[in-house]
PDB file of N, CA and C in Angstrom:
ATOM      1  N   ARG W   1     118.222  66.093 113.930  1.00 51.00           N
ATOM      2  CA  ARG W   1     117.438  67.130 113.263  1.00 51.00           C
ATOM      3  C   ARG W   1     115.950  66.899 113.450  1.00 51.00           C
ATOM      4  N   ASN W   2     115.264  67.993 113.610  1.00 47.00           N
ATOM      5  CA  ASN W   2     113.820  67.915 113.785  1.00 47.00           C
ATOM      6  C   ASN W   2     113.168  68.141 112.423  1.00 47.00           C
ATOM      7  N   CYS W   3     112.546  67.098 111.911  1.00 53.00           N
ATOM      8  CA  CYS W   3     111.920  67.191 110.593  1.00 53.00           C
ATOM      9  C   CYS W   3     110.584  67.903 110.638  1.00 53.00           C
ATOM     10  N   PHE W   4     110.075  68.105 111.834  1.00 50.00           N
ATOM     11  CA  PHE W   4     108.738  68.673 111.962  1.00 50.00           C
ATOM     12  C   PHE W   4     108.788  70.108 112.472  1.00 50.00           C
ATOM     13  N   ARG W   5     109.729  70.856 111.948  1.00 47.00           N
ATOM     14  CA  ARG W   5     109.859  72.243 112.372  1.00 47.00           C
ATOM     15  C   ARG W   5     108.624  73.033 111.950  1.00 47.00           C
ATOM     16  N   VAL W   6     108.129  73.858 112.837  1.00 45.00           N
ATOM     17  CA  VAL W   6     106.961  74.683 112.533  1.00 45.00           C
ATOM     18  C   VAL W   6     107.407  75.815 111.616  1.00 45.00           C
ATOM     19  N   GLN W   7     106.672  75.991 110.542  1.00 46.00           N
ATOM     20  CA  GLN W   7     106.990  77.088 109.620  1.00 46.00           C
ATOM     21  C   GLN W   7     106.694  78.412 110.309  1.00 46.00           C
ATOM     22  N   GLN W   8     107.669  79.272 110.328  1.00 49.00           N
ATOM     23  CA  GLN W   8     107.443  80.619 110.837  1.00 49.00           C
ATOM     24  C   GLN W   8     106.853  81.452 109.716  1.00 49.00           C
ATOM     25  N   SER W   9     105.786  82.146 110.014  1.00 54.00           N
ATOM     26  CA  SER W   9     105.214  83.040 109.016  1.00 54.00           C
ATOM     27  C   SER W   9     106.109  84.259 108.869  1.00 54.00           C
ATOM     28  N   ASN W  10     106.327  84.670 107.635  1.00 61.00           N
ATOM     29  CA  ASN W  10     107.131  85.863 107.389  1.00 61.00           C
ATOM     30  C   ASN W  10     106.264  87.121 107.316  1.00 61.00           C
ATOM     31  N   MET W  11     104.992  86.969 107.627  1.00 70.00           N
ATOM     32  CA  MET W  11     104.095  88.120 107.533  1.00 70.00           C
ATOM     33  C   MET W  11     103.939  88.760 108.902  1.00 70.00           C
ATOM     34  N   ALA W  12     103.877  90.092 108.905  1.00 71.00           N
ATOM     35  CA  ALA W  12     103.518  90.799 110.131  1.00 71.00           C
ATOM     36  C   ALA W  12     102.005  90.649 110.305  1.00 71.00           C
ATOM     37  N   ALA W  13     101.578  90.340 111.499  1.00 81.00           N
ATOM     38  CA  ALA W  13     100.155  90.099 111.758  1.00 81.00           C
ATOM     39  C   ALA W  13      99.355  91.390 111.568  1.00 81.00           C
ATOM     40  N   PRO W  14      98.066  91.267 111.276  1.00 90.00           N
ATOM     41  CA  PRO W  14      97.218  92.461 111.212  1.00 90.00           C
ATOM     42  C   PRO W  14      97.237  93.182 112.554  1.00 90.00           C
ATOM     43  N   ILE W  15      97.122  94.497 112.521  1.00 95.00           N
ATOM     44  CA  ILE W  15      97.082  95.247 113.764  1.00 95.00           C
ATOM     45  C   ILE W  15      95.884  96.193 113.766  1.00 95.00           C
ATOM     46  N   GLY W  16      95.326  96.373 114.948  1.00 97.00           N
ATOM     47  CA  GLY W  16      94.205  97.290 115.109  1.00 97.00           C
ATOM     48  C   GLY W  16      94.704  98.610 115.663  1.00 97.00           C
ATOM     49  N   LEU W  17      94.258  99.707 115.077  1.00 97.00           N
ATOM     50  CA  LEU W  17      94.651 101.040 115.521  1.00 97.00           C
ATOM     51  C   LEU W  17      93.421 101.893 115.756  1.00 97.00           C
ATOM     52  N   ARG W  18      93.563 102.865 116.644  1.00 98.00           N
ATOM     53  CA  ARG W  18      92.559 103.921 116.774  1.00 98.00           C
ATOM     54  C   ARG W  18      93.172 105.168 116.156  1.00 98.00           C
ATOM     55  N   LEU W  19      92.505 105.700 115.157  1.00 98.00           N
ATOM     56  CA  LEU W  19      92.948 106.927 114.508  1.00 98.00           C
ATOM     57  C   LEU W  19      92.014 108.049 114.904  1.00 98.00           C
ATOM     58  N   GLU W  20      92.588 109.202 115.239  1.00 98.00           N
ATOM     59  CA  GLU W  20      91.784 110.369 115.573  1.00 98.00           C
ATOM     60  C   GLU W  20      92.221 111.531 114.695  1.00 98.00           C
ATOM     61  N   PHE W  21      91.231 112.300 114.242  1.00 97.00           N
ATOM     62  CA  PHE W  21      91.485 113.476 113.403  1.00 97.00           C
ATOM     63  C   PHE W  21      90.863 114.674 114.093  1.00 97.00           C
ATOM     64  N   ARG W  22      91.659 115.712 114.360  1.00 96.00           N
ATOM     65  CA  ARG W  22      91.218 116.855 115.152  1.00 96.00           C
ATOM     66  C   ARG W  22      91.633 118.178 114.506  1.00 96.00           C
ATOM     67  N   GLY W  23      91.078 119.258 115.012  1.00 95.00           N
ATOM     68  CA  GLY W  23      91.506 120.590 114.608  1.00 95.00           C
ATOM     69  C   GLY W  23      91.155 120.956 113.180  1.00 95.00           C
ATOM     70  N   GLY W  24      90.176 120.253 112.627  1.00 92.00           N
ATOM     71  CA  GLY W  24      89.798 120.492 111.238  1.00 92.00           C
ATOM     72  C   GLY W  24      90.254 119.387 110.306  1.00 92.00           C
ATOM     73  N   ALA W  25      91.227 118.572 110.727  1.00 94.00           N
ATOM     74  CA  ALA W  25      91.683 117.455 109.886  1.00 94.00           C
ATOM     75  C   ALA W  25      90.532 116.503 109.581  1.00 94.00           C
ATOM     76  N   GLU W  26      89.569 116.411 110.509  1.00 94.00           N
ATOM     77  CA  GLU W  26      88.440 115.488 110.302  1.00 94.00           C
ATOM     78  C   GLU W  26      87.590 115.875 109.101  1.00 94.00           C
ATOM     79  N   LEU W  27      87.647 117.141 108.689  1.00 92.00           N
ATOM     80  CA  LEU W  27      86.851 117.576 107.538  1.00 92.00           C
ATOM     81  C   LEU W  27      87.289 116.874 106.254  1.00 92.00           C
ATOM     82  N   LEU W  28      88.533 116.398 106.226  1.00 93.00           N
ATOM     83  CA  LEU W  28      89.032 115.668 105.055  1.00 93.00           C
ATOM     84  C   LEU W  28      88.573 114.206 105.067  1.00 93.00           C
ATOM     85  N   PHE W  29      87.958 113.803 106.186  1.00 94.00           N
ATOM     86  CA  PHE W  29      87.525 112.417 106.359  1.00 94.00           C
ATOM     87  C   PHE W  29      86.019 112.367 106.630  1.00 94.00           C
ATOM     88  N   ASN W  30      85.276 113.152 105.837  1.00 92.00           N
ATOM     89  CA  ASN W  30      83.811 113.202 105.967  1.00 92.00           C
ATOM     90  C   ASN W  30      83.363 113.578 107.372  1.00 92.00           C
ATOM     91  N   GLY W  31      84.169 114.368 108.075  1.00 93.00           N
ATOM     92  CA  GLY W  31      83.782 114.815 109.405  1.00 93.00           C
ATOM     93  C   GLY W  31      83.939 113.774 110.494  1.00 93.00           C
ATOM     94  N   VAL W  32      84.482 112.607 110.152  1.00 94.00           N
ATOM     95  CA  VAL W  32      84.645 111.531 111.143  1.00 94.00           C
ATOM     96  C   VAL W  32      85.910 111.797 111.960  1.00 94.00           C
ATOM     97  N   LYS W  33      85.730 111.929 113.278  1.00 96.00           N
ATOM     98  CA  LYS W  33      86.863 112.267 114.147  1.00 96.00           C
ATOM     99  C   LYS W  33      87.602 111.043 114.656  1.00 96.00           C
ATOM    100  N   ASP W  34      86.915 109.926 114.806  1.00 97.00           N
ATOM    101  CA  ASP W  34      87.525 108.735 115.386  1.00 97.00           C
ATOM    102  C   ASP W  34      87.246 107.538 114.488  1.00 97.00           C
ATOM    103  N   GLN W  35      88.293 106.797 114.195  1.00 96.00           N
ATOM    104  CA  GLN W  35      88.129 105.593 113.383  1.00 96.00           C
ATOM    105  C   GLN W  35      88.953 104.477 114.002  1.00 96.00           C
ATOM    106  N   ASN W  36      88.328 103.338 114.186  1.00 97.00           N
ATOM    107  CA  ASN W  36      89.071 102.141 114.568  1.00 97.00           C
ATOM    108  C   ASN W  36      89.294 101.355 113.292  1.00 97.00           C
ATOM    109  N   VAL W  37      90.557 101.099 112.989  1.00 97.00           N
ATOM    110  CA  VAL W  37      90.890 100.430 111.731  1.00 97.00           C
ATOM    111  C   VAL W  37      91.753  99.208 112.016  1.00 97.00           C
ATOM    112  N   THR W  38      91.702  98.265 111.096  1.00 96.00           N
ATOM    113  CA  THR W  38      92.589  97.103 111.153  1.00 96.00           C
ATOM    114  C   THR W  38      93.439  97.117 109.901  1.00 96.00           C
ATOM    115  N   LEU W  39      94.744  97.173 110.109  1.00 96.00           N
ATOM    116  CA  LEU W  39      95.666  97.129 108.976  1.00 96.00           C
ATOM    117  C   LEU W  39      95.960  95.665 108.675  1.00 96.00           C
ATOM    118  N   PRO W  40      95.915  95.280 107.400  1.00 94.00           N
ATOM    119  CA  PRO W  40      96.092  93.866 107.048  1.00 94.00           C
ATOM    120  C   PRO W  40      97.526  93.398 107.275  1.00 94.00           C
ATOM    121  N   ASP W  41      97.687  92.061 107.308  1.00 91.00           N
ATOM    122  CA  ASP W  41      99.049  91.555 107.440  1.00 91.00           C
ATOM    123  C   ASP W  41      99.839  91.897 106.189  1.00 91.00           C
ATOM    124  N   GLN W  42     101.136  92.009 106.342  1.00 90.00           N
ATOM    125  CA  GLN W  42     102.026  92.341 105.233  1.00 90.00           C
ATOM    126  C   GLN W  42     103.408  91.816 105.581  1.00 90.00           C
ATOM    127  N   PRO W  43     104.322  91.782 104.595  1.00 90.00           N
ATOM    128  CA  PRO W  43     105.635  91.162 104.830  1.00 90.00           C
ATOM    129  C   PRO W  43     106.476  91.858 105.899  1.00 90.00           C
ATOM    130  N   THR W  44     106.302  93.167 106.079  1.00 90.00           N
ATOM    131  CA  THR W  44     107.127  93.887 107.048  1.00 90.00           C
ATOM    132  C   THR W  44     106.212  94.544 108.078  1.00 90.00           C
ATOM    133  N   PRO W  45     106.746  94.825 109.279  1.00 92.00           N
ATOM    134  CA  PRO W  45     105.915  95.510 110.278  1.00 92.00           C
ATOM    135  C   PRO W  45     105.437  96.865 109.749  1.00 92.00           C
ATOM    136  N   TRP W  46     104.245  97.241 110.147  1.00 95.00           N
ATOM    137  CA  TRP W  46     103.687  98.529 109.738  1.00 95.00           C
ATOM    138  C   TRP W  46     104.435  99.666 110.417  1.00 95.00           C
ATOM    139  N   ASP W  47     104.729 100.719 109.670  1.00 96.00           N
ATOM    140  CA  ASP W  47     105.250 101.943 110.266  1.00 96.00           C
ATOM    141  C   ASP W  47     104.350 103.097 109.825  1.00 96.00           C
ATOM    142  N   ILE W  48     104.646 104.285 110.350  1.00 97.00           N
ATOM    143  CA  ILE W  48     103.745 105.412 110.062  1.00 97.00           C
ATOM    144  C   ILE W  48     103.795 105.797 108.591  1.00 97.00           C
ATOM    145  N   ARG W  49     104.955 105.654 107.968  1.00 96.00           N
ATOM    146  CA  ARG W  49     105.053 105.956 106.527  1.00 96.00           C
ATOM    147  C   ARG W  49     104.039 105.121 105.757  1.00 96.00           C
ATOM    148  N   GLN W  50     103.975 103.815 106.060  1.00 96.00           N
ATOM    149  CA  GLN W  50     103.028 102.929 105.372  1.00 96.00           C
ATOM    150  C   GLN W  50     101.588 103.222 105.790  1.00 96.00           C
ATOM    151  N   LEU W  51     101.403 103.609 107.052  1.00 97.00           N
ATOM    152  CA  LEU W  51     100.062 103.976 107.511  1.00 97.00           C
ATOM    153  C   LEU W  51      99.523 105.158 106.715  1.00 97.00           C
ATOM    154  N   LEU W  52     100.365 106.154 106.444  1.00 97.00           N
ATOM    155  CA  LEU W  52      99.910 107.323 105.692  1.00 97.00           C
ATOM    156  C   LEU W  52      99.469 106.936 104.284  1.00 97.00           C
ATOM    157  N   VAL W  53     100.204 106.015 103.653  1.00 95.00           N
ATOM    158  CA  VAL W  53      99.807 105.529 102.325  1.00 95.00           C
ATOM    159  C   VAL W  53      98.453 104.827 102.427  1.00 95.00           C
ATOM    160  N   TRP W  54      98.277 104.012 103.473  1.00 96.00           N
ATOM    161  CA  TRP W  54      97.025 103.280 103.663  1.00 96.00           C
ATOM    162  C   TRP W  54      95.875 104.263 103.905  1.00 96.00           C
ATOM    163  N   ILE W  55      96.105 105.276 104.741  1.00 96.00           N
ATOM    164  CA  ILE W  55      95.063 106.280 105.014  1.00 96.00           C
ATOM    165  C   ILE W  55      94.674 106.991 103.723  1.00 96.00           C
ATOM    166  N   LYS W  56      95.678 107.372 102.932  1.00 95.00           N
ATOM    167  CA  LYS W  56      95.392 108.089 101.682  1.00 95.00           C
ATOM    168  C   LYS W  56      94.546 107.225 100.746  1.00 95.00           C
ATOM    169  N   LYS W  57      94.850 105.937 100.702  1.00 94.00           N
ATOM    170  CA  LYS W  57      94.155 105.032  99.783  1.00 94.00           C
ATOM    171  C   LYS W  57      92.773 104.636 100.286  1.00 94.00           C
ATOM    172  N   ASN W  58      92.617 104.509 101.608  1.00 95.00           N
ATOM    173  CA  ASN W  58      91.396 103.914 102.154  1.00 95.00           C
ATOM    174  C   ASN W  58      90.456 104.874 102.872  1.00 95.00           C
ATOM    175  N   LEU W  59      90.969 105.964 103.413  1.00 95.00           N
ATOM    176  CA  LEU W  59      90.126 106.825 104.246  1.00 95.00           C
ATOM    177  C   LEU W  59      89.979 108.250 103.725  1.00 95.00           C
ATOM    178  N   LEU W  60      91.005 108.757 103.102  1.00 92.00           N
ATOM    179  CA  LEU W  60      91.021 110.182 102.737  1.00 92.00           C
ATOM    180  C   LEU W  60      90.037 110.425 101.606  1.00 92.00           C
ATOM    181  N   LYS W  61      89.039 111.238 101.875  1.00 79.00           N
ATOM    182  CA  LYS W  61      87.947 111.389 100.917  1.00 79.00           C
ATOM    183  C   LYS W  61      88.182 112.504  99.916  1.00 79.00           C
ATOM    184  N   GLU W  62      88.834 113.571 100.341  1.00 80.00           N
ATOM    185  CA  GLU W  62      88.989 114.685  99.409  1.00 80.00           C
ATOM    186  C   GLU W  62      90.239 115.475  99.744  1.00 80.00           C
ATOM    187  N   ARG W  63      90.764 116.142  98.745  1.00 89.00           N
ATOM    188  CA  ARG W  63      91.888 117.060  98.873  1.00 89.00           C
ATOM    189  C   ARG W  63      93.050 116.461  99.668  1.00 89.00           C
ATOM    190  N   PRO W  64      93.600 115.346  99.180  1.00 91.00           N
ATOM    191  CA  PRO W  64      94.705 114.693  99.909  1.00 91.00           C
ATOM    192  C   PRO W  64      95.895 115.621 100.123  1.00 91.00           C
ATOM    193  N   GLU W  65      96.037 116.626  99.260  1.00 91.00           N
ATOM    194  CA  GLU W  65      97.167 117.549  99.402  1.00 91.00           C
ATOM    195  C   GLU W  65      97.081 118.373 100.687  1.00 91.00           C
ATOM    196  N   LEU W  66      95.891 118.422 101.300  1.00 92.00           N
ATOM    197  CA  LEU W  66      95.756 119.139 102.566  1.00 92.00           C
ATOM    198  C   LEU W  66      96.181 118.285 103.760  1.00 92.00           C
ATOM    199  N   PHE W  67      96.433 117.003 103.495  1.00 95.00           N
ATOM    200  CA  PHE W  67      96.820 116.097 104.587  1.00 95.00           C
ATOM    201  C   PHE W  67      98.213 115.519 104.358  1.00 95.00           C
ATOM    202  N   ILE W  68      98.491 115.140 103.124  1.00 95.00           N
ATOM    203  CA  ILE W  68      99.749 114.466 102.786  1.00 95.00           C
ATOM    204  C   ILE W  68     100.583 115.372 101.895  1.00 95.00           C
ATOM    205  N   GLN W  69     101.874 115.400 102.167  1.00 94.00           N
ATOM    206  CA  GLN W  69     102.798 116.112 101.278  1.00 94.00           C
ATOM    207  C   GLN W  69     104.003 115.201 101.092  1.00 94.00           C
ATOM    208  N   GLY W  70     104.198 114.736  99.858  1.00 93.00           N
ATOM    209  CA  GLY W  70     105.248 113.738  99.624  1.00 93.00           C
ATOM    210  C   GLY W  70     104.866 112.450 100.325  1.00 93.00           C
ATOM    211  N   ASP W  71     105.758 111.938 101.198  1.00 92.00           N
ATOM    212  CA  ASP W  71     105.434 110.690 101.905  1.00 92.00           C
ATOM    213  C   ASP W  71     105.150 110.942 103.381  1.00 92.00           C
ATOM    214  N   THR W  72     104.890 112.210 103.738  1.00 96.00           N
ATOM    215  CA  THR W  72     104.617 112.524 105.136  1.00 96.00           C
ATOM    216  C   THR W  72     103.382 113.414 105.242  1.00 96.00           C
ATOM    217  N   VAL W  73     103.032 113.788 106.464  1.00 96.00           N
ATOM    218  CA  VAL W  73     101.921 114.729 106.612  1.00 96.00           C
ATOM    219  C   VAL W  73     102.425 116.114 106.235  1.00 96.00           C
ATOM    220  N   ARG W  74     101.521 116.961 105.792  1.00 94.00           N
ATOM    221  CA  ARG W  74     101.953 118.304 105.404  1.00 94.00           C
ATOM    222  C   ARG W  74     102.289 119.105 106.650  1.00 94.00           C
ATOM    223  N   PRO W  75     103.143 120.113 106.487  1.00 94.00           N
ATOM    224  CA  PRO W  75     103.464 120.963 107.645  1.00 94.00           C
ATOM    225  C   PRO W  75     102.182 121.536 108.236  1.00 94.00           C
ATOM    226  N   GLY W  76     102.134 121.626 109.560  1.00 93.00           N
ATOM    227  CA  GLY W  76     100.945 122.147 110.220  1.00 93.00           C
ATOM    228  C   GLY W  76     100.046 121.060 110.764  1.00 93.00           C
ATOM    229  N   ILE W  77     100.393 119.798 110.517  1.00 95.00           N
ATOM    230  CA  ILE W  77      99.632 118.703 111.113  1.00 95.00           C
ATOM    231  C   ILE W  77     100.513 118.036 112.160  1.00 95.00           C
ATOM    232  N   LEU W  78     100.044 118.097 113.399  1.00 96.00           N
ATOM    233  CA  LEU W  78     100.754 117.435 114.488  1.00 96.00           C
ATOM    234  C   LEU W  78     100.332 115.978 114.533  1.00 96.00           C
ATOM    235  N   VAL W  79     101.287 115.103 114.834  1.00 97.00           N
ATOM    236  CA  VAL W  79     100.988 113.676 114.950  1.00 97.00           C
ATOM    237  C   VAL W  79     101.396 113.221 116.344  1.00 97.00           C
ATOM    238  N   LEU W  80     100.445 112.608 117.044  1.00 97.00           N
ATOM    239  CA  LEU W  80     100.725 112.032 118.357  1.00 97.00           C
ATOM    240  C   LEU W  80     100.528 110.527 118.280  1.00 97.00           C
ATOM    241  N   VAL W  81     101.453 109.793 118.877  1.00 97.00           N
ATOM    242  CA  VAL W  81     101.332 108.338 118.966  1.00 97.00           C
ATOM    243  C   VAL W  81     101.234 108.003 120.452  1.00 97.00           C
ATOM    244  N   ASN W  82     100.084 107.470 120.858  1.00 97.00           N
ATOM    245  CA  ASN W  82      99.854 107.159 122.271  1.00 97.00           C
ATOM    246  C   ASN W  82     100.165 108.373 123.155  1.00 97.00           C
ATOM    247  N   ASP W  83      99.676 109.530 122.729  1.00 96.00           N
ATOM    248  CA  ASP W  83      99.797 110.803 123.449  1.00 96.00           C
ATOM    249  C   ASP W  83     101.206 111.388 123.484  1.00 96.00           C
ATOM    250  N   ALA W  84     102.144 110.828 122.710  1.00 97.00           N
ATOM    251  CA  ALA W  84     103.492 111.393 122.645  1.00 97.00           C
ATOM    252  C   ALA W  84     103.733 111.958 121.245  1.00 97.00           C
ATOM    253  N   ASP W  85     104.466 113.058 121.182  1.00 96.00           N
ATOM    254  CA  ASP W  85     104.811 113.672 119.901  1.00 96.00           C
ATOM    255  C   ASP W  85     105.581 112.660 119.057  1.00 96.00           C
ATOM    256  N   TRP W  86     105.153 112.455 117.821  1.00 96.00           N
ATOM    257  CA  TRP W  86     105.805 111.451 116.976  1.00 96.00           C
ATOM    258  C   TRP W  86     107.264 111.788 116.716  1.00 96.00           C
ATOM    259  N   GLU W  87     107.647 113.056 116.893  1.00 94.00           N
ATOM    260  CA  GLU W  87     109.050 113.414 116.692  1.00 94.00           C
ATOM    261  C   GLU W  87     109.942 112.726 117.728  1.00 94.00           C
ATOM    262  N   LEU W  88     109.359 112.348 118.868  1.00 94.00           N
ATOM    263  CA  LEU W  88     110.113 111.618 119.890  1.00 94.00           C
ATOM    264  C   LEU W  88     110.094 110.116 119.630  1.00 94.00           C
ATOM    265  N   MET W  89     109.262 109.690 118.690  1.00 92.00           N
ATOM    266  CA  MET W  89     109.039 108.261 118.467  1.00 92.00           C
ATOM    267  C   MET W  89     109.676 107.749 117.169  1.00 92.00           C
ATOM    268  N   GLY W  90     110.373 108.617 116.436  1.00 95.00           N
ATOM    269  CA  GLY W  90     110.967 108.181 115.181  1.00 95.00           C
ATOM    270  C   GLY W  90     110.175 108.595 113.956  1.00 95.00           C
ATOM    271  N   GLN W  91     109.145 109.405 114.141  1.00 96.00           N
ATOM    272  CA  GLN W  91     108.321 109.908 113.049  1.00 96.00           C
ATOM    273  C   GLN W  91     107.879 108.806 112.109  1.00 96.00           C
ATOM    274  N   LEU W  92     108.200 108.920 110.811  1.00 96.00           N
ATOM    275  CA  LEU W  92     107.697 107.977 109.803  1.00 96.00           C
ATOM    276  C   LEU W  92     108.151 106.543 110.054  1.00 96.00           C
ATOM    277  N   ASP W  93     109.277 106.385 110.755  1.00 96.00           N
ATOM    278  CA  ASP W  93     109.846 105.048 110.947  1.00 96.00           C
ATOM    279  C   ASP W  93     109.303 104.334 112.186  1.00 96.00           C
ATOM    280  N   TYR W  94     108.445 105.007 112.959  1.00 97.00           N
ATOM    281  CA  TYR W  94     107.899 104.361 114.153  1.00 97.00           C
ATOM    282  C   TYR W  94     107.141 103.106 113.757  1.00 97.00           C
ATOM    283  N   LYS W  95     107.488 101.986 114.387  1.00 96.00           N
ATOM    284  CA  LYS W  95     106.823 100.716 114.103  1.00 96.00           C
ATOM    285  C   LYS W  95     105.531 100.637 114.928  1.00 96.00           C
ATOM    286  N   LEU W  96     104.423 100.603 114.222  1.00 97.00           N
ATOM    287  CA  LEU W  96     103.115 100.565 114.869  1.00 97.00           C
ATOM    288  C   LEU W  96     102.888  99.236 115.575  1.00 97.00           C
ATOM    289  N   GLU W  97     102.191  99.299 116.689  1.00 96.00           N
ATOM    290  CA  GLU W  97     101.849  98.101 117.444  1.00 96.00           C
ATOM    291  C   GLU W  97     100.337  98.020 117.599  1.00 96.00           C
ATOM    292  N   ASP W  98      99.867  96.803 117.808  1.00 96.00           N
ATOM    293  CA  ASP W  98      98.435  96.596 117.972  1.00 96.00           C
ATOM    294  C   ASP W  98      97.903  97.494 119.088  1.00 96.00           C
ATOM    295  N   ARG W  99      96.775  98.135 118.850  1.00 97.00           N
ATOM    296  CA  ARG W  99      96.081  99.020 119.782  1.00 97.00           C
ATOM    297  C   ARG W  99      96.760 100.370 119.984  1.00 97.00           C
ATOM    298  N   ASP W 100      97.698 100.728 119.125  1.00 98.00           N
ATOM    299  CA  ASP W 100      98.246 102.088 119.187  1.00 98.00           C
ATOM    300  C   ASP W 100      97.144 103.096 118.886  1.00 98.00           C
ATOM    301  N   ASN W 101      97.292 104.291 119.452  1.00 98.00           N
ATOM    302  CA  ASN W 101      96.386 105.404 119.205  1.00 98.00           C
ATOM    303  C   ASN W 101      97.179 106.479 118.464  1.00 98.00           C
ATOM    304  N   VAL W 102      96.754 106.806 117.249  1.00 98.00           N
ATOM    305  CA  VAL W 102      97.459 107.800 116.439  1.00 98.00           C
ATOM    306  C   VAL W 102      96.509 108.970 116.194  1.00 98.00           C
ATOM    307  N   VAL W 103      96.956 110.164 116.593  1.00 98.00           N
ATOM    308  CA  VAL W 103      96.124 111.356 116.496  1.00 98.00           C
ATOM    309  C   VAL W 103      96.768 112.333 115.518  1.00 98.00           C
ATOM    310  N   PHE W 104      95.961 112.855 114.609  1.00 97.00           N
ATOM    311  CA  PHE W 104      96.405 113.869 113.651  1.00 97.00           C
ATOM    312  C   PHE W 104      95.649 115.153 113.980  1.00 97.00           C
ATOM    313  N   ILE W 105      96.379 116.217 114.293  1.00 96.00           N
ATOM    314  CA  ILE W 105      95.761 117.480 114.668  1.00 96.00           C
ATOM    315  C   ILE W 105      96.207 118.569 113.700  1.00 96.00           C
ATOM    316  N   SER W 106      95.252 119.146 112.999  1.00 95.00           N
ATOM    317  CA  SER W 106      95.580 120.246 112.098  1.00 95.00           C
ATOM    318  C   SER W 106      95.732 121.520 112.906  1.00 95.00           C
ATOM    319  N   THR W 107      96.839 122.216 112.689  1.00 91.00           N
ATOM    320  CA  THR W 107      97.036 123.518 113.343  1.00 91.00           C
ATOM    321  C   THR W 107      96.814 124.633 112.343  1.00 91.00           C
ATOM    322  N   LEU W 108      96.344 124.269 111.152  1.00 75.00           N
ATOM    323  CA  LEU W 108      96.096 125.263 110.105  1.00 75.00           C
ATOM    324  C   LEU W 108      94.635 125.660 110.149  1.00 75.00           C
ATOM    325  N   HIS W 109      94.377 126.888 110.514  1.00 63.00           N
ATOM    326  CA  HIS W 109      92.988 127.333 110.595  1.00 63.00           C
ATOM    327  C   HIS W 109      92.813 128.549 109.709  1.00 63.00           C
ATOM    328  N   GLY W 110      91.822 128.483 108.845  1.00 56.00           N
ATOM    329  CA  GLY W 110      91.523 129.643 108.008  1.00 56.00           C
ATOM    330  C   GLY W 110      90.917 130.741 108.866  1.00 56.00           C
ATOM    331  N   GLY W 111      90.931 131.944 108.312  1.00 46.00           N
ATOM    332  CA  GLY W 111      90.307 132.971 109.128  1.00 46.00           C
ATOM    333  C   GLY W 111      90.459 134.328 108.479  1.00 46.00           C
TER     334      GLY W 111
END
């Protein structure tokens, strides 16, 4: 037996993401279209469901109901992960990886 086994950390490492808000979605984020963020380490790997909670808590400045509905984005907001439709990637369950690019595009336009 090896008495000097290295302890494996049970935490998922912090990950860096590029978030983009387009089509009017940026208006909910003080007009900021691009944000590079670092998600802290946590016991389980980050997925989009958890990212949305983090965005709501840390970035969303006003009228969260225009961005979030329940535990997902509201209808009319397209989500792309690395230029692919999130519906092809598992939607809320997609496990985020370091340097992923996540784009939120509002298709709801007043007029």
